[in-house]
Amino acid sequence: MIIDCHGHYTTAPKGLQAFRDSQLAGLKDPKHVPSKGTLKITDDEIRESLENAQLKFQRERGTDLTIFSPRASGMAHHIGDATTSLHCSQHCNDLIHRVCSLYPENFVAVCQLPQSPGVPPSNCIQELERCVNELGFIGCNLNPDPSGGHWTAPPLTDKYWYPFYEKMVELDVPAMVHVSASCNPNFHTTGSHYINADTTAFMQFLTADLFKDFPTLRFIIPHGGGGVPYHWGRYRGLAQDMNRPLLVDLIRNNVFFDTCVYHLPGIELLLKIVPMDNILFGSEMVGAVRGIDPETGFYFDDTKRYIDSVTWLSGGDRKKLFEGNARRVYPRLKL
Ligand SMILES: [Zn+2]
């Protein structure tokens, strides 16, 4: 089985945007009393939104199962307050649950969290429990910067996050470290904010003893680990200078990278540098880059094609990359 650990519902029917628009309009009206509101989307609309996109690409590219979550840039935790974020997260997560119920062989669910700037992440525990225990979700997306590009939250290794980590450990679910839209014009959302955040999260993990406190806590750093594999020597050297453990020991059971890297040389670098046990196949389709690469004639985000063309990869490693590692990191995945 080929498991794509990184897919978002970027093609959700327009009813989701209509809900969000009315929520945002309410925020501008001082007399408005926040309410959860309703989401008007039919099962047929869900089917239509997937058949010509994610499902078509699964079939064409030969992947089987996508670990699927709400659109990451749509989380926009910096908008409104914790109640805004909770209502939006509940609707988005319920919608993902409907997708996975309609296509149980194609999608398995990961949730968005109702984070909000300045609000402790413990406020997300209830929604995580609801999604995992009641709806069968297998993980979550954790935003290290709910301010949307201003980095006002403590580092991921700070005790600020610990109550939430305790719940992740108890439920045995990993988190993908995933920022959302940038509201800082210096940072393009998918081109720099995402990649910055991936790199930043890795450096935070390197400098603290988070995984001594939580030996079974697991994070996926998406987008190939941001700038980390390319600068592996820098991070090894920094770890050495700071009397930190070897990187391979530091990440062994706790930090994983996906393969959302959109050209063959980048994928080859990732596979050569990062231990094979710490890489999960991912494509982030339909996502950040939607076009076709004129140099190859294939979609940039068809990452399976790059891996397939790496001839030196052993059969065992290929199996780990496409399936085995995902099953270790997401033990609630039972398919
Ligand atoms: Zn993503």
Tab-separated table of C-alpha atoms and ligand atoms in Angstrom:
chain	number	residue	atom	x	y	z
A	1	MET	CA	0.000	0.000	0.000
A	2	ILE	CA	1.208	3.520	-0.764
A	3	ILE	CA	0.275	6.000	1.960
A	4	ASP	CA	0.519	9.712	1.252
A	5	CYS	CA	0.902	11.311	4.676
A	6	HIS	CA	0.175	14.853	3.535
A	7	GLY	CA	-3.041	15.925	1.809
A	8	HIS	CA	-5.436	18.785	2.491
A	9	TYR	CA	-9.003	19.396	1.436
A	10	THR	CA	-8.039	22.336	-0.761
A	11	THR	CA	-10.920	21.651	-3.110
A	12	ALA	CA	-13.729	21.825	-0.528
A	13	PRO	CA	-17.141	22.836	-1.913
A	14	LYS	CA	-18.005	26.523	-1.849
A	15	GLY	CA	-20.309	26.045	1.147
A	16	LEU	CA	-17.223	26.018	3.376
A	17	GLN	CA	-16.106	29.426	2.154
A	18	ALA	CA	-19.676	30.714	2.537
A	19	PHE	CA	-19.612	29.633	6.196
A	20	ARG	CA	-16.233	31.291	6.703
A	21	ASP	CA	-17.348	34.499	4.970
A	22	SER	CA	-20.367	34.795	7.249
A	23	GLN	CA	-18.177	34.091	10.266
A	24	LEU	CA	-15.747	36.828	9.218
A	25	ALA	CA	-18.596	39.261	8.511
A	26	GLY	CA	-19.848	38.603	12.047
A	27	LEU	CA	-16.448	39.551	13.467
A	28	LYS	CA	-16.750	42.992	11.863
A	29	ASP	CA	-20.161	43.635	13.446
A	30	PRO	CA	-19.815	44.733	17.094
A	31	LYS	CA	-23.402	43.667	17.821
A	32	HIS	CA	-22.920	40.141	16.469
A	33	VAL	CA	-23.100	37.292	18.978
A	34	PRO	CA	-20.740	34.498	17.826
A	35	SER	CA	-22.496	31.267	16.975
A	36	LYS	CA	-21.272	28.091	15.375
A	37	GLY	CA	-23.445	28.538	12.294
A	38	THR	CA	-24.112	25.834	9.775
A	39	LEU	CA	-22.283	24.318	6.859
A	40	LYS	CA	-24.439	23.638	3.809
A	41	ILE	CA	-22.667	20.992	1.744
A	42	THR	CA	-24.233	17.869	0.236
A	43	ASP	CA	-22.577	14.473	-0.143
A	44	ASP	CA	-22.770	14.891	-3.916
A	45	GLU	CA	-20.847	18.161	-3.685
A	46	ILE	CA	-18.171	16.397	-1.635
A	47	ARG	CA	-17.920	13.605	-4.209
A	48	GLU	CA	-17.700	16.089	-7.055
A	49	SER	CA	-14.977	18.080	-5.300
A	50	LEU	CA	-12.768	14.996	-4.969
A	51	GLU	CA	-13.460	12.907	-8.051
A	52	ASN	CA	-11.665	15.246	-10.453
A	53	ALA	CA	-8.920	16.192	-8.052
A	54	GLN	CA	-7.471	14.104	-5.205
A	55	LEU	CA	-9.126	10.831	-6.249
A	56	LYS	CA	-8.166	11.301	-9.886
A	57	PHE	CA	-4.549	11.988	-8.911
A	58	GLN	CA	-4.473	8.981	-6.566
A	59	ARG	CA	-5.549	6.774	-9.455
A	60	GLU	CA	-3.248	8.369	-12.022
A	61	ARG	CA	-0.191	8.395	-9.794
A	62	GLY	CA	-0.756	4.991	-8.224
A	63	THR	CA	-1.111	5.973	-4.577
A	64	ASP	CA	-3.673	4.303	-2.329
A	65	LEU	CA	-4.459	6.226	0.823
A	66	THR	CA	-4.110	9.896	1.738
A	67	ILE	CA	-3.835	11.095	5.327
A	68	PHE	CA	-6.203	13.991	4.885
A	69	SER	CA	-6.752	17.211	6.811
A	70	PRO	CA	-8.488	20.564	6.358
A	71	ARG	CA	-6.820	23.132	4.109
A	72	ALA	CA	-3.821	24.353	6.108
A	73	SER	CA	-3.756	27.945	4.895
A	74	GLY	CA	-7.490	28.130	5.653
A	75	MET	CA	-6.945	27.461	9.380
A	76	ALA	CA	-5.930	31.147	9.740
A	77	HIS	CA	-5.671	30.933	13.503
A	78	HIS	CA	-4.768	34.626	13.659
A	79	ILE	CA	-8.304	35.645	12.664
A	80	GLY	CA	-10.852	36.294	15.407
A	81	ASP	CA	-10.489	34.612	18.772
A	82	ALA	CA	-10.532	31.107	20.267
A	83	THR	CA	-14.291	30.799	19.713
A	84	THR	CA	-13.936	31.760	16.031
A	85	SER	CA	-11.207	29.165	15.711
A	86	LEU	CA	-13.187	26.476	17.540
A	87	HIS	CA	-16.302	26.879	15.387
A	88	CYS	CA	-14.266	26.879	12.187
A	89	SER	CA	-12.162	23.876	13.279
A	90	GLN	CA	-15.233	21.854	14.233
A	91	HIS	CA	-16.855	22.446	10.848
A	92	CYS	CA	-13.624	21.702	8.952
A	93	ASN	CA	-12.999	18.537	10.954
A	94	ASP	CA	-16.590	17.335	10.563
A	95	LEU	CA	-16.222	17.867	6.820
A	96	ILE	CA	-13.034	15.781	6.737
A	97	HIS	CA	-14.884	13.096	8.678
A	98	ARG	CA	-17.587	13.084	6.001
A	99	VAL	CA	-14.940	12.714	3.276
A	100	CYS	CA	-13.386	9.754	5.084
A	101	SER	CA	-16.799	8.168	5.650
A	102	LEU	CA	-17.665	8.486	1.957
A	103	TYR	CA	-14.260	7.162	0.819
A	104	PRO	CA	-12.942	5.008	3.681
A	105	GLU	CA	-10.399	3.284	1.455
A	106	ASN	CA	-8.943	6.494	0.048
A	107	PHE	CA	-8.733	8.891	2.974
A	108	VAL	CA	-7.987	8.772	6.681
A	109	ALA	CA	-8.453	11.859	8.810
A	110	VAL	CA	-6.156	14.292	10.595
A	111	CYS	CA	-7.635	17.297	12.392
A	112	GLN	CA	-7.195	21.026	12.498
A	113	LEU	CA	-6.853	22.462	16.014
A	114	PRO	CA	-8.741	25.473	17.388
A	115	GLN	CA	-5.559	27.387	18.192
A	116	SER	CA	-5.598	31.133	18.746
A	117	PRO	CA	-2.760	33.609	19.432
A	118	GLY	CA	-2.109	34.024	23.153
A	119	VAL	CA	-4.415	31.147	24.093
A	120	PRO	CA	-2.688	28.117	25.671
A	121	PRO	CA	-2.748	25.053	23.408
A	122	SER	CA	-4.453	23.098	26.194
A	123	ASN	CA	-7.648	24.674	24.842
A	124	CYS	CA	-7.285	22.292	21.862
A	125	ILE	CA	-7.416	19.111	23.932
A	126	GLN	CA	-11.173	18.755	23.792
A	127	GLU	CA	-11.337	19.023	19.997
A	128	LEU	CA	-8.434	16.566	19.627
A	129	GLU	CA	-10.246	14.078	21.890
A	130	ARG	CA	-13.497	14.534	19.983
A	131	CYS	CA	-11.803	13.924	16.640
A	132	VAL	CA	-9.739	10.935	17.765
A	133	ASN	CA	-12.146	9.198	20.135
A	134	GLU	CA	-15.459	9.942	18.442
A	135	LEU	CA	-14.547	10.371	14.758
A	136	GLY	CA	-11.555	8.041	14.331
A	137	PHE	CA	-8.938	10.659	13.407
A	138	ILE	CA	-5.322	9.468	13.577
A	139	GLY	CA	-3.362	12.707	14.095
A	140	CYS	CA	-3.452	16.490	14.113
A	141	ASN	CA	-1.845	19.502	12.498
A	142	LEU	CA	-0.165	21.672	15.113
A	143	ASN	CA	0.563	25.297	14.226
A	144	PRO	CA	3.790	26.521	15.883
A	145	ASP	CA	2.821	30.116	15.025
A	146	PRO	CA	-0.895	30.823	15.431
A	147	SER	CA	-0.139	34.547	14.948
A	148	GLY	CA	0.340	33.930	11.222
A	149	GLY	CA	3.927	35.060	10.713
A	150	HIS	CA	4.710	37.117	13.821
A	151	TRP	CA	5.923	34.222	16.000
A	152	THR	CA	4.421	35.343	19.280
A	153	ALA	CA	4.021	31.841	20.773
A	154	PRO	CA	6.774	30.175	22.846
A	155	PRO	CA	8.975	27.590	21.067
A	156	LEU	CA	7.506	24.126	20.595
A	157	THR	CA	9.850	22.830	23.287
A	158	ASP	CA	8.435	25.206	25.928
A	159	LYS	CA	6.327	23.813	28.772
A	160	TYR	CA	3.516	25.998	27.417
A	161	TRP	CA	2.787	23.162	24.972
A	162	TYR	CA	3.182	20.291	27.448
A	163	PRO	CA	-0.467	19.737	28.460
A	164	PHE	CA	-1.335	19.286	24.797
A	165	TYR	CA	1.600	16.908	24.273
A	166	GLU	CA	0.444	14.838	27.248
A	167	LYS	CA	-2.859	14.311	25.468
A	168	MET	CA	-1.133	13.459	22.169
A	169	VAL	CA	0.925	10.828	23.979
A	170	GLU	CA	-2.103	9.449	25.793
A	171	LEU	CA	-4.034	9.140	22.520
A	172	ASP	CA	-0.901	7.945	20.682
A	173	VAL	CA	-1.342	10.428	17.809
A	174	PRO	CA	1.401	12.414	16.055
A	175	ALA	CA	1.250	16.038	14.954
A	176	MET	CA	2.364	17.470	11.667
A	177	VAL	CA	4.010	20.809	12.438
A	178	HIS	CA	2.068	22.979	10.028
A	179	VAL	CA	1.674	26.740	9.955
A	180	SER	CA	-1.243	28.412	8.246
A	181	ALA	CA	-1.661	31.575	6.192
A	182	SER	CA	0.822	34.362	6.739
A	183	CYS	CA	-0.584	37.778	7.636
A	184	ASN	CA	2.929	39.230	7.634
A	185	PRO	CA	3.592	40.578	4.120
A	186	ASN	CA	7.267	39.687	4.454
A	187	PHE	CA	6.411	36.018	4.257
A	188	HIS	CA	4.655	34.409	1.352
A	189	THR	CA	2.467	31.683	2.834
A	190	THR	CA	3.594	28.569	0.975
A	191	GLY	CA	6.876	29.880	-0.429
A	192	SER	CA	8.510	31.185	2.722
A	193	HIS	CA	6.288	30.993	5.838
A	194	TYR	CA	5.844	27.219	5.458
A	195	ILE	CA	9.499	26.520	4.763
A	196	ASN	CA	10.660	28.902	7.516
A	197	ALA	CA	8.415	27.176	10.022
A	198	ASP	CA	9.663	23.705	9.115
A	199	THR	CA	13.261	24.800	9.567
A	200	THR	CA	12.446	26.702	12.755
A	201	ALA	CA	10.664	23.724	14.336
A	202	PHE	CA	13.654	21.465	13.681
A	203	MET	CA	16.074	23.912	15.297
A	204	GLN	CA	13.765	24.208	18.309
A	205	PHE	CA	13.723	20.427	18.718
A	206	LEU	CA	17.518	20.333	18.426
A	207	THR	CA	18.102	22.764	21.278
A	208	ALA	CA	15.951	21.262	24.036
A	209	ASP	CA	15.208	17.994	25.796
A	210	LEU	CA	11.572	17.735	24.780
A	211	PHE	CA	11.889	14.074	23.783
A	212	LYS	CA	13.472	13.142	27.106
A	213	ASP	CA	10.271	14.405	28.687
A	214	PHE	CA	8.091	12.743	26.011
A	215	PRO	CA	9.925	9.727	24.546
A	216	THR	CA	6.930	8.695	22.413
A	217	LEU	CA	5.895	12.134	21.162
A	218	ARG	CA	6.046	12.238	17.354
A	219	PHE	CA	6.167	15.142	14.904
A	220	ILE	CA	6.206	15.192	11.145
A	221	ILE	CA	8.011	18.199	9.709
A	222	PRO	CA	6.451	18.689	6.289
A	223	HIS	CA	7.780	20.001	2.981
A	224	GLY	CA	10.841	17.787	3.179
A	225	GLY	CA	11.916	19.386	6.462
A	226	GLY	CA	12.176	22.902	5.030
A	227	GLY	CA	15.827	23.908	4.690
A	228	VAL	CA	17.064	21.218	7.078
A	229	PRO	CA	18.306	18.404	4.802
A	230	TYR	CA	20.208	20.865	2.610
A	231	HIS	CA	21.852	22.335	5.715
A	232	TRP	CA	22.316	19.046	7.595
A	233	GLY	CA	26.010	19.836	8.108
A	234	ARG	CA	25.144	23.127	9.766
A	235	TYR	CA	22.714	21.434	12.146
A	236	ARG	CA	25.132	18.618	12.944
A	237	GLY	CA	27.785	21.225	13.665
A	238	LEU	CA	25.476	23.346	15.795
A	239	ALA	CA	24.437	20.276	17.767
A	240	GLN	CA	28.091	19.412	18.330
A	241	ASP	CA	28.985	22.947	19.423
A	242	MET	CA	26.066	22.950	21.834
A	243	ASN	CA	26.927	19.526	23.273
A	244	ARG	CA	23.678	18.138	21.978
A	245	PRO	CA	23.168	14.515	20.871
A	246	LEU	CA	23.875	13.388	17.322
A	247	LEU	CA	21.037	14.415	15.013
A	248	VAL	CA	20.223	10.817	14.115
A	249	ASP	CA	19.805	9.982	17.811
A	250	LEU	CA	17.887	13.152	18.481
A	251	ILE	CA	15.249	12.567	15.827
A	252	ARG	CA	15.178	8.735	15.850
A	253	ASN	CA	11.743	8.017	17.331
A	254	ASN	CA	10.337	11.506	17.375
A	255	VAL	CA	10.935	13.646	14.286
A	256	PHE	CA	10.014	12.672	10.742
A	257	PHE	CA	10.160	14.459	7.397
A	258	ASP	CA	7.778	14.043	4.486
A	259	THR	CA	8.731	14.000	0.801
A	260	CYS	CA	6.874	17.140	-0.320
A	261	VAL	CA	9.866	18.315	-2.326
A	262	TYR	CA	9.056	19.154	-5.913
A	263	HIS	CA	12.082	18.129	-7.955
A	264	LEU	CA	14.211	15.015	-8.233
A	265	PRO	CA	17.537	16.483	-6.989
A	266	GLY	CA	15.805	17.687	-3.814
A	267	ILE	CA	14.232	14.292	-3.194
A	268	GLU	CA	17.554	12.550	-3.768
A	269	LEU	CA	19.252	14.888	-1.284
A	270	LEU	CA	16.548	14.182	1.311
A	271	LEU	CA	16.825	10.420	0.849
A	272	LYS	CA	20.621	10.492	1.043
A	273	ILE	CA	20.846	12.702	4.127
A	274	VAL	CA	17.954	11.857	6.438
A	275	PRO	CA	17.752	8.324	7.909
A	276	MET	CA	15.319	6.197	5.907
A	277	ASP	CA	13.365	5.388	9.085
A	278	ASN	CA	12.533	9.085	9.454
A	279	ILE	CA	11.005	9.821	6.034
A	280	LEU	CA	7.338	9.433	5.119
A	281	PHE	CA	6.011	9.615	1.604
A	282	GLY	CA	3.915	12.751	1.073
A	283	SER	CA	2.878	14.915	-1.846
A	284	GLU	CA	0.606	17.662	-0.431
A	285	MET	CA	-1.651	17.292	-3.405
A	286	VAL	CA	-3.725	19.196	-4.331
A	287	GLY	CA	-1.773	21.926	-2.686
A	288	ALA	CA	0.916	24.517	-2.752
A	289	VAL	CA	2.117	24.071	-6.329
A	290	ARG	CA	-0.533	23.020	-8.802
A	291	GLY	CA	1.141	23.306	-12.172
A	292	ILE	CA	3.068	21.066	-14.502
A	293	ASP	CA	6.859	21.289	-14.627
A	294	PRO	CA	7.785	22.196	-18.227
A	295	GLU	CA	11.145	20.475	-17.714
A	296	THR	CA	9.541	17.095	-17.060
A	297	GLY	CA	6.008	17.402	-18.412
A	298	PHE	CA	4.603	16.146	-15.103
A	299	TYR	CA	3.006	17.801	-12.111
A	300	PHE	CA	5.533	19.341	-9.717
A	301	ASP	CA	3.763	17.677	-6.780
A	302	ASP	CA	3.802	14.173	-8.284
A	303	THR	CA	6.451	13.212	-5.752
A	304	LYS	CA	5.972	9.469	-6.208
A	305	ARG	CA	7.438	9.822	-9.694
A	306	TYR	CA	10.695	11.256	-8.285
A	307	ILE	CA	11.012	8.481	-5.709
A	308	ASP	CA	10.260	5.847	-8.342
A	309	SER	CA	13.151	7.157	-10.423
A	310	VAL	CA	15.706	6.938	-7.591
A	311	THR	CA	17.357	3.745	-8.759
A	312	TRP	CA	19.665	3.204	-5.755
A	313	LEU	CA	16.778	2.922	-3.279
A	314	SER	CA	16.419	-0.658	-1.999
A	315	GLY	CA	13.100	-2.488	-2.014
A	316	GLY	CA	13.055	-2.509	1.788
A	317	ASP	CA	13.664	1.219	1.994
A	318	ARG	CA	11.003	1.905	-0.593
A	319	LYS	CA	8.502	-0.065	1.487
A	320	LYS	CA	9.406	1.882	4.626
A	321	LEU	CA	9.056	5.152	2.785
A	322	PHE	CA	5.721	4.374	1.165
A	323	GLU	CA	4.047	2.486	3.993
A	324	GLY	CA	6.002	1.135	6.955
A	325	ASN	CA	7.124	4.433	8.453
A	326	ALA	CA	3.632	5.924	8.182
A	327	ARG	CA	2.222	2.954	10.086
A	328	ARG	CA	4.815	3.425	12.850
A	329	VAL	CA	4.165	7.143	13.145
A	330	TYR	CA	0.359	6.827	12.892
A	331	PRO	CA	-0.390	3.629	14.887
A	332	ARG	CA	-4.107	4.400	14.842
A	333	LEU	CA	-4.058	3.791	11.101
A	334	LYS	CA	-5.682	0.378	10.841
A	335	LEU	CA	-6.409	-0.024	7.117
B	1	ZN	ZN	0.332	20.996	4.023
